[in-house]
mmCIF file of C-alpha atoms in Angstrom:
data_model
loop_
_atom_site.group_PDB
_atom_site.id
_atom_site.type_symbol
_atom_site.label_atom_id
_atom_site.label_comp_id
_atom_site.label_asym_id
_atom_site.label_seq_id
_atom_site.Cartn_x
_atom_site.Cartn_y
_atom_site.Cartn_z
ATOM 1 C CA MET A 197 16.438 32.730 -71.777
ATOM 2 C CA PRO A 198 18.401 34.037 -68.708
ATOM 3 C CA PRO A 199 16.607 33.809 -65.336
ATOM 4 C CA PRO A 200 14.623 36.862 -64.367
ATOM 5 C CA ILE A 201 16.114 39.293 -61.725
ATOM 6 C CA ARG A 202 14.290 40.776 -58.733
ATOM 7 C CA THR A 203 16.233 43.804 -57.729
ATOM 8 C CA TYR A 204 15.852 45.574 -54.333
ATOM 9 C CA ALA A 205 17.208 48.736 -52.966
ATOM 10 C CA SER A 206 18.045 47.094 -49.637
ATOM 11 C CA LEU A 207 17.646 43.643 -48.018
ATOM 12 C CA PRO A 208 18.985 41.937 -44.874
ATOM 13 C CA SER A 209 20.351 39.188 -47.023
ATOM 14 C CA THR A 210 19.784 38.153 -50.615
ATOM 15 C CA ASN A 211 20.253 34.408 -49.674
ATOM 16 C CA ALA A 212 17.566 34.806 -46.978
ATOM 17 C CA GLU A 213 15.105 36.442 -49.311
ATOM 18 C CA ALA A 214 15.806 33.967 -52.160
ATOM 19 C CA MET A 215 15.187 30.903 -49.860
ATOM 20 C CA ARG A 216 12.063 32.760 -48.452
ATOM 21 C CA LEU A 217 10.660 33.099 -51.997
ATOM 22 C CA GLY A 218 11.599 29.470 -52.837
ATOM 23 C CA LEU A 219 9.699 28.181 -49.752
ATOM 24 C CA ALA A 220 6.769 30.383 -50.760
ATOM 25 C CA GLY A 221 6.523 28.716 -54.122
ATOM 26 C CA GLU A 222 8.522 31.064 -56.350
ATOM 27 C CA VAL A 223 9.205 29.646 -59.839
ATOM 28 C CA ALA A 224 13.014 28.954 -60.138
ATOM 29 C CA PRO A 225 15.441 29.756 -61.437
ATOM 30 C CA VAL A 226 15.331 33.393 -60.348
ATOM 31 C CA TRP A 227 17.943 35.938 -59.198
ATOM 32 C CA VAL A 228 17.458 38.091 -56.200
ATOM 33 C CA ARG A 229 19.810 41.228 -56.175
ATOM 34 C CA ALA A 230 20.187 44.096 -53.669
ATOM 35 C CA GLU A 231 21.952 47.319 -53.972
ATOM 36 C CA ARG A 232 22.990 46.885 -50.377
ATOM 37 C CA GLN A 233 22.639 44.248 -47.648
ATOM 38 C CA THR A 234 22.232 45.030 -43.886
ATOM 39 C CA ALA A 235 22.975 41.444 -42.716
ATOM 40 C CA GLY A 236 24.924 39.697 -45.561
ATOM 41 C CA ARG A 237 26.566 36.495 -44.477
ATOM 42 C CA GLY A 238 29.725 34.622 -45.603
ATOM 43 C CA ARG A 239 30.886 31.123 -44.746
ATOM 44 C CA SER A 240 30.789 30.090 -41.105
ATOM 45 C CA GLY A 241 28.275 32.881 -40.336
ATOM 46 C CA ARG A 242 30.678 35.760 -41.003
ATOM 47 C CA LEU A 243 29.292 39.122 -41.740
ATOM 48 C CA TRP A 244 29.702 40.037 -45.483
ATOM 49 C CA VAL A 245 30.213 43.891 -45.543
ATOM 50 C CA SER A 246 27.747 45.238 -48.229
ATOM 51 C CA GLU A 247 28.343 48.706 -49.327
ATOM 52 C CA PRO A 248 26.440 49.993 -52.346
ATOM 53 C CA GLY A 249 28.328 49.742 -55.647
ATOM 54 C CA ASN A 250 29.225 46.044 -55.185
ATOM 55 C CA LEU A 251 27.304 42.999 -56.514
ATOM 56 C CA TYR A 252 25.141 41.141 -54.039
ATOM 57 C CA ALA A 253 23.032 38.458 -55.659
ATOM 58 C CA SER A 254 21.605 35.011 -55.047
ATOM 59 C CA LEU A 255 20.291 32.502 -57.474
ATOM 60 C CA LEU A 256 17.238 30.248 -56.507
ATOM 61 C CA LEU A 257 17.280 26.927 -58.021
ATOM 62 C CA ARG A 258 15.123 23.771 -57.743
ATOM 63 C CA LEU A 259 17.275 20.674 -58.265
ATOM 64 C CA VAL A 260 16.845 17.002 -58.676
ATOM 65 C CA CYS A 261 20.029 15.602 -57.276
ATOM 66 C CA PRO A 262 21.406 13.542 -54.473
ATOM 67 C CA PRO A 263 22.023 15.656 -51.371
ATOM 68 C CA THR A 264 25.588 14.339 -51.373
ATOM 69 C CA VAL A 265 26.613 16.471 -54.329
ATOM 70 C CA LEU A 266 25.133 19.748 -53.124
ATOM 71 C CA HIS A 267 28.595 20.919 -51.743
ATOM 72 C CA GLN A 268 29.839 20.889 -55.302
ATOM 73 C CA LEU A 269 27.833 23.960 -56.089
ATOM 74 C CA SER A 270 30.591 25.860 -54.358
ATOM 75 C CA PHE A 271 32.986 24.795 -57.134
ATOM 76 C CA VAL A 272 30.452 25.460 -59.856
ATOM 77 C CA ALA A 273 29.923 29.004 -58.733
ATOM 78 C CA ALA A 274 33.604 29.549 -58.246
ATOM 79 C CA VAL A 275 34.542 28.590 -61.862
ATOM 80 C CA ALA A 276 31.581 30.580 -63.187
ATOM 81 C CA SER A 277 32.748 33.637 -61.141
ATOM 82 C CA VAL A 278 36.321 33.518 -62.511
ATOM 83 C CA ALA A 279 34.992 33.158 -66.031
ATOM 84 C CA ALA A 280 32.540 36.086 -65.553
ATOM 85 C CA VAL A 281 35.225 38.413 -64.166
ATOM 86 C CA HIS A 282 37.556 37.518 -67.155
ATOM 87 C CA THR A 283 34.716 38.154 -69.563
ATOM 88 C CA ILE A 284 33.698 41.507 -68.250
ATOM 89 C CA ALA A 285 37.304 42.669 -67.855
ATOM 90 C CA ALA A 286 38.518 41.520 -71.175
ATOM 91 C CA SER A 287 37.761 44.790 -72.992
ATOM 92 C CA GLY A 288 39.532 46.875 -70.355
ATOM 93 C CA THR A 289 42.819 45.440 -69.229
ATOM 94 C CA ALA A 290 45.090 42.401 -69.700
ATOM 95 C CA ARG A 291 44.009 39.247 -68.256
ATOM 96 C CA LEU A 292 43.551 39.571 -64.410
ATOM 97 C CA PRO A 293 45.641 37.419 -62.143
ATOM 98 C CA LEU A 294 42.589 35.565 -60.752
ATOM 99 C CA LYS A 295 43.184 32.463 -58.556
ATOM 100 C CA LEU A 296 40.692 30.232 -56.650
ATOM 101 C CA LYS A 297 41.374 29.253 -53.013
ATOM 102 C CA TRP A 298 39.459 26.365 -51.695
ATOM 103 C CA PRO A 299 36.629 25.926 -51.763
ATOM 104 C CA ASN A 300 35.247 28.962 -53.567
ATOM 105 C CA ASP A 301 37.110 32.272 -52.712
ATOM 106 C CA VAL A 302 38.230 34.179 -55.884
ATOM 107 C CA LEU A 303 41.471 36.031 -55.187
ATOM 108 C CA LEU A 304 42.858 38.873 -57.316
ATOM 109 C CA GLY A 305 46.487 39.503 -56.721
ATOM 110 C CA GLY A 306 46.268 37.388 -53.608
ATOM 111 C CA ALA A 307 43.401 39.439 -52.066
ATOM 112 C CA LYS A 308 39.769 38.367 -51.825
ATOM 113 C CA LEU A 309 37.626 39.632 -54.638
ATOM 114 C CA THR A 310 34.506 37.386 -54.462
ATOM 115 C CA GLY A 311 32.539 35.432 -51.783
ATOM 116 C CA ILE A 312 30.234 32.563 -52.440
ATOM 117 C CA LEU A 313 27.731 31.006 -50.195
ATOM 118 C CA PRO A 314 25.569 28.007 -51.383
ATOM 119 C CA GLU A 315 22.682 26.963 -49.092
ATOM 120 C CA SER A 316 19.942 24.294 -49.614
ATOM 121 C CA THR A 317 17.017 22.568 -48.025
ATOM 122 C CA LEU A 318 15.278 19.279 -49.083
ATOM 123 C CA ASN A 319 11.665 19.507 -50.187
ATOM 124 C CA ALA A 320 9.027 17.010 -49.219
ATOM 125 C CA ASP A 321 8.791 15.741 -52.714
ATOM 126 C CA GLY A 322 12.602 14.846 -52.706
ATOM 127 C CA THR A 323 13.649 17.899 -54.958
ATOM 128 C CA VAL A 324 16.225 20.382 -53.441
ATOM 129 C CA LEU A 325 15.673 23.998 -53.062
ATOM 130 C CA ALA A 326 19.172 25.596 -53.443
ATOM 131 C CA VAL A 327 20.418 29.161 -53.129
ATOM 132 C CA ILE A 328 23.792 30.189 -54.421
ATOM 133 C CA GLY A 329 24.806 33.661 -53.090
ATOM 134 C CA ILE A 330 27.661 35.595 -54.713
ATOM 135 C CA GLY A 331 29.163 38.793 -53.755
ATOM 136 C CA VAL A 332 31.747 40.602 -55.895
ATOM 137 C CA ASN A 333 33.762 43.636 -54.797
ATOM 138 C CA LEU A 334 33.228 46.047 -57.732
ATOM 139 C CA ALA A 335 33.639 49.584 -56.344
ATOM 140 C CA HIS A 336 34.607 48.851 -52.649
ATOM 141 C CA ALA A 337 36.865 46.502 -50.865
ATOM 142 C CA PRO A 338 35.861 46.023 -47.173
ATOM 143 C CA ASP A 339 38.597 46.460 -44.667
ATOM 144 C CA GLY A 340 39.024 45.334 -41.045
ATOM 145 C CA LEU A 341 38.203 41.633 -41.928
ATOM 146 C CA GLY A 342 41.697 40.285 -40.897
ATOM 147 C CA ARG A 343 42.497 39.296 -44.404
ATOM 148 C CA ALA A 344 43.408 41.221 -47.676
ATOM 149 C CA THR A 345 40.628 42.312 -49.910
ATOM 150 C CA THR A 346 40.449 44.140 -53.174
ATOM 151 C CA CYS A 347 37.894 45.351 -55.828
ATOM 152 C CA LEU A 348 37.838 45.746 -59.517
ATOM 153 C CA ALA A 349 37.788 49.542 -59.229
ATOM 154 C CA ALA A 350 41.194 49.273 -57.673
ATOM 155 C CA HIS A 351 42.514 47.571 -60.750
ATOM 156 C CA GLY A 352 41.172 50.197 -63.126
ATOM 157 C CA LEU A 353 37.694 48.575 -63.938
ATOM 158 C CA ASP A 354 34.426 50.519 -63.700
ATOM 159 C CA ILE A 355 31.870 47.770 -63.655
ATOM 160 C CA THR A 356 28.082 48.149 -62.544
ATOM 161 C CA PRO A 357 26.587 45.481 -60.514
ATOM 162 C CA ALA A 358 23.912 44.943 -63.198
ATOM 163 C CA ALA A 359 26.593 44.381 -65.867
ATOM 164 C CA MET A 360 28.437 42.039 -63.586
ATOM 165 C CA LEU A 361 25.352 39.995 -62.929
ATOM 166 C CA ASP A 362 24.581 39.690 -66.585
ATOM 167 C CA ALA A 363 27.974 38.114 -67.111
ATOM 168 C CA LEU A 364 27.841 35.949 -64.081
ATOM 169 C CA SER A 365 24.329 34.748 -64.960
ATOM 170 C CA ALA A 366 25.428 33.563 -68.300
ATOM 171 C CA GLU A 367 28.507 31.866 -66.900
ATOM 172 C CA LEU A 368 26.735 30.111 -64.004
ATOM 173 C CA ASP A 369 23.997 28.877 -66.304
ATOM 174 C CA GLY A 370 26.749 27.094 -68.538
ATOM 175 C CA ALA A 371 28.504 25.797 -65.448
ATOM 176 C CA LEU A 372 25.319 24.258 -63.912
ATOM 177 C CA ALA A 373 24.662 22.644 -67.273
ATOM 178 C CA THR A 374 28.059 21.121 -67.354
ATOM 179 C CA TRP A 375 27.734 19.990 -63.668
ATOM 180 C CA ALA A 376 24.416 18.291 -64.462
ATOM 181 C CA ALA A 377 23.523 17.551 -60.869
ATOM 182 C CA GLY A 378 26.951 16.049 -60.071
ATOM 183 C CA ILE A 379 27.320 13.911 -63.291
ATOM 184 C CA GLY A 380 29.717 16.378 -64.821
ATOM 185 C CA PHE A 381 31.642 17.301 -61.672
ATOM 186 C CA SER A 382 34.837 16.038 -63.023
ATOM 187 C CA VAL A 383 34.861 18.662 -65.713
ATOM 188 C CA ILE A 384 34.111 21.378 -63.098
ATOM 189 C CA ARG A 385 36.926 19.932 -60.950
ATOM 190 C CA GLU A 386 39.430 20.218 -63.816
ATOM 191 C CA ARG A 387 38.230 23.847 -64.484
ATOM 192 C CA TRP A 388 38.648 24.661 -60.816
ATOM 193 C CA LEU A 389 42.124 23.257 -60.790
ATOM 194 C CA ALA A 390 43.097 25.210 -63.928
ATOM 195 C CA ASN A 391 42.383 28.357 -62.003
ATOM 196 C CA SER A 392 43.469 27.396 -58.471
ATOM 197 C CA LEU A 393 46.385 28.544 -56.456
ATOM 198 C CA PRO A 394 49.650 26.711 -57.483
ATOM 199 C CA ILE A 395 50.404 23.242 -56.135
ATOM 200 C CA GLY A 396 52.755 23.668 -53.136
ATOM 201 C CA THR A 397 51.144 26.911 -51.958
ATOM 202 C CA PRO A 398 51.646 27.029 -48.136
ATOM 203 C CA MET A 399 48.383 27.232 -46.290
ATOM 204 C CA THR A 400 46.557 26.580 -42.958
ATOM 205 C CA VAL A 401 43.250 24.984 -42.513
ATOM 206 C CA HIS A 402 41.327 26.223 -39.399
ATOM 207 C CA ALA A 403 38.583 23.765 -38.455
ATOM 208 C CA ALA A 404 37.066 22.527 -35.092
ATOM 209 C CA GLU A 405 40.187 20.872 -34.142
ATOM 210 C CA MET A 406 43.616 22.594 -33.987
ATOM 211 C CA PRO A 407 44.891 24.321 -37.218
ATOM 212 C CA VAL A 408 46.643 22.167 -39.654
ATOM 213 C CA ALA A 409 49.441 23.703 -41.668
ATOM 214 C CA GLY A 410 50.878 22.284 -44.944
ATOM 215 C CA THR A 411 50.928 22.884 -48.670
ATOM 216 C CA PHE A 412 48.240 22.598 -51.304
ATOM 217 C CA ALA A 413 48.352 19.383 -53.017
ATOM 218 C CA GLY A 414 45.200 19.226 -55.135
ATOM 219 C CA LEU A 415 41.528 18.429 -55.154
ATOM 220 C CA GLY A 416 39.979 15.153 -54.453
ATOM 221 C CA PRO A 417 37.512 13.480 -56.829
ATOM 222 C CA ASP A 418 34.536 14.893 -54.737
ATOM 223 C CA GLY A 419 36.116 18.254 -54.112
ATOM 224 C CA ALA A 420 37.959 17.696 -50.826
ATOM 225 C CA LEU A 421 41.052 19.718 -50.405
ATOM 226 C CA ILE A 422 44.252 17.727 -50.335
ATOM 227 C CA LEU A 423 46.634 19.255 -47.891
ATOM 228 C CA ARG A 424 50.214 17.912 -47.619
ATOM 229 C CA ASP A 425 51.176 18.413 -44.033
ATOM 230 C CA HIS A 426 54.739 18.984 -42.875
ATOM 231 C CA SER A 427 55.354 15.290 -42.299
ATOM 232 C CA GLY A 428 54.564 14.628 -45.942
ATOM 233 C CA TYR A 429 51.111 13.044 -45.272
ATOM 234 C CA ASP A 430 48.230 14.006 -47.588
ATOM 235 C CA ARG A 431 45.161 14.933 -45.631
ATOM 236 C CA LEU A 432 41.665 15.094 -47.176
ATOM 237 C CA ILE A 433 39.878 18.240 -45.884
ATOM 238 C CA THR A 434 36.123 18.583 -46.261
ATOM 239 C CA PHE A 435 35.482 21.542 -43.956
ATOM 240 C CA GLY A 436 37.371 24.430 -42.615
ATOM 241 C CA ASP A 437 38.630 27.883 -43.344
ATOM 242 C CA VAL A 438 41.858 28.271 -45.375
ATOM 243 C CA THR A 439 44.358 30.960 -45.034
ATOM 244 C CA VAL A 440 47.322 31.267 -47.355
ATOM 245 C CA ASP A 441 50.571 31.421 -45.584
ATOM 246 C CA ALA A 442 53.657 33.448 -46.605
ATOM 247 C CA ALA A 443 56.328 31.216 -48.287
ATOM 248 C CA PRO A 444 59.371 30.816 -46.032
ATOM 249 C CA ALA A 445 62.233 33.115 -46.967
ATOM 250 C CA ALA A 446 65.178 31.578 -48.717
ATOM 251 C CA GLU A 447 68.071 30.977 -46.297
ATOM 252 C CA ASP A 448 71.245 33.025 -46.785
ATOM 253 C CA PRO A 449 74.161 31.084 -48.061
ATOM 254 C CA VAL A 450 76.625 30.090 -45.398
ATOM 255 C CA ASN A 451 79.931 31.913 -45.904
ATOM 256 C CA GLY A 452 82.964 29.556 -45.341
#
């Protein structure tokens, strides 16, 4: 049976509400969905623009797992999101050109379609209270964010938030079962790589230190980004914001 869904006309943040419910003893799993958010958050505390018509939802979970594997929920949610969009779009158009950018952005035609924010806290009994927040641009694509965004409506798809959540809930349930509190992460990793940007994609990682530019070289066994820098050295990146860089233009042939 799928998790129940609590739907609100408006919330400051579905993640915050889901965590509040969990700390108050709410039985998990349960989805929290809002028609709009007034203080939605993305990675690194960024504002997530939340117009009505898009999906804003968070899944509350109670997990028994080592805290060291909780970052893997980003990848679990990412592969489930790609599968859900493909499933719900299958009857309308050809397969959409979806790609994953580390760690969990779903891109459509190179523009951001989906944002994912997992958060967690350790309970006194050793279990983990986890929330996976997912926003999908269905009817609107926010602008003014400094990066390209898109929505399914711009690709000819008229999908309601409720229908999107039904598909996402089913896919995420299956992905969580595969992940099995970290035991099955190798399978999730392979699914992620099968949907990722191509090896060799130019990108820059922005972290606390100076930005590091290079090319995408894969995913480490625990989910670290492998970035091949311009000296040919493979760096393991565990935190940072990734921007995809334009490929260098081909040089004109030299006329003799």
